[in-house]
Amino acid sequence: VRRRGAVRGTRLAQPTNQVDRGGRLAERRTVDYWCADDHHTTATFAADVGPPAEWPCRTCGAPAAPDHGAAPRATRAAVFFRTPLDFLKMRRTTEDGERILNEALAGLASARAAQSTGRDRRR
Ligand SMILES: [Zn+2]
């Protein structure tokens, strides 16, 4: 039986061995940026696009500007350090803590009592 017009399984995007070596690159320009700490950063952009007024410093991550000394100081949001105890105090009051501690101690004491009586029975 001859099958006509059989659809072969082909990939939609065939990998190509073509390399654009020697091809003309798009026009580009390199812009210098300096952050407030005077770290120098260069960034390359397409020539037909205006360079951004701010670029992150490669050294410290602070905003950098194309002009010396024009970059604003990095303003980091104040971080409130909280310890696990602080988070616990947000959830529970001291009275809650006393009650939970007493419950746990009572549970532990009853478990120990049950264990010791069980041991006594085995003897
Ligand atoms: Zn910097």
mmCIF file of N, CA and C and ligand atoms in Angstrom, residues 35-39 57-62, ligand 1:
data_model
loop_
_atom_site.group_PDB
_atom_site.id
_atom_site.type_symbol
_atom_site.label_atom_id
_atom_site.label_comp_id
_atom_site.label_asym_id
_atom_site.label_seq_id
_atom_site.Cartn_x
_atom_site.Cartn_y
_atom_site.Cartn_z
ATOM 1 N N CYS A 35 28.873 55.935 40.285
ATOM 2 C CA CYS A 35 27.950 55.968 41.413
ATOM 3 C C CYS A 35 28.426 57.009 42.424
ATOM 4 N N ALA A 36 27.705 57.162 43.515
ATOM 5 C CA ALA A 36 28.043 58.163 44.525
ATOM 6 C C ALA A 36 29.390 57.855 45.172
ATOM 7 N N ASP A 37 29.788 56.583 45.180
ATOM 8 C CA ASP A 37 31.086 56.210 45.740
ATOM 9 C C ASP A 37 32.181 56.236 44.677
ATOM 10 N N ASP A 38 31.875 56.796 43.504
ATOM 11 C CA ASP A 38 32.831 56.970 42.403
ATOM 12 C C ASP A 38 33.310 55.652 41.803
ATOM 13 N N HIS A 39 32.493 54.616 41.884
ATOM 14 C CA HIS A 39 32.819 53.390 41.152
ATOM 15 C C HIS A 39 32.484 53.616 39.691
ATOM 16 N N CYS A 57 25.267 50.405 39.737
ATOM 17 C CA CYS A 57 26.720 50.287 39.846
ATOM 18 C C CYS A 57 27.089 48.808 39.889
ATOM 19 N N ARG A 58 28.147 48.467 39.115
ATOM 20 C CA ARG A 58 28.556 47.068 39.067
ATOM 21 C C ARG A 58 29.258 46.645 40.350
ATOM 22 N N THR A 59 29.765 47.625 41.089
ATOM 23 C CA THR A 59 30.530 47.300 42.295
ATOM 24 C C THR A 59 29.614 47.197 43.514
ATOM 25 N N CYS A 60 28.762 48.219 43.695
ATOM 26 C CA CYS A 60 27.972 48.243 44.935
ATOM 27 C C CYS A 60 26.468 48.188 44.684
ATOM 28 N N GLY A 61 26.028 48.278 43.435
ATOM 29 C CA GLY A 61 24.597 48.177 43.158
ATOM 30 C C GLY A 61 23.822 49.466 43.344
ATOM 31 N N ALA A 62 24.498 50.517 43.802
ATOM 32 C CA ALA A 62 23.830 51.807 43.982
ATOM 33 C C ALA A 62 23.563 52.428 42.618
HETATM 34 ZN ZN ZN B 1 29.310 51.851 43.432
#
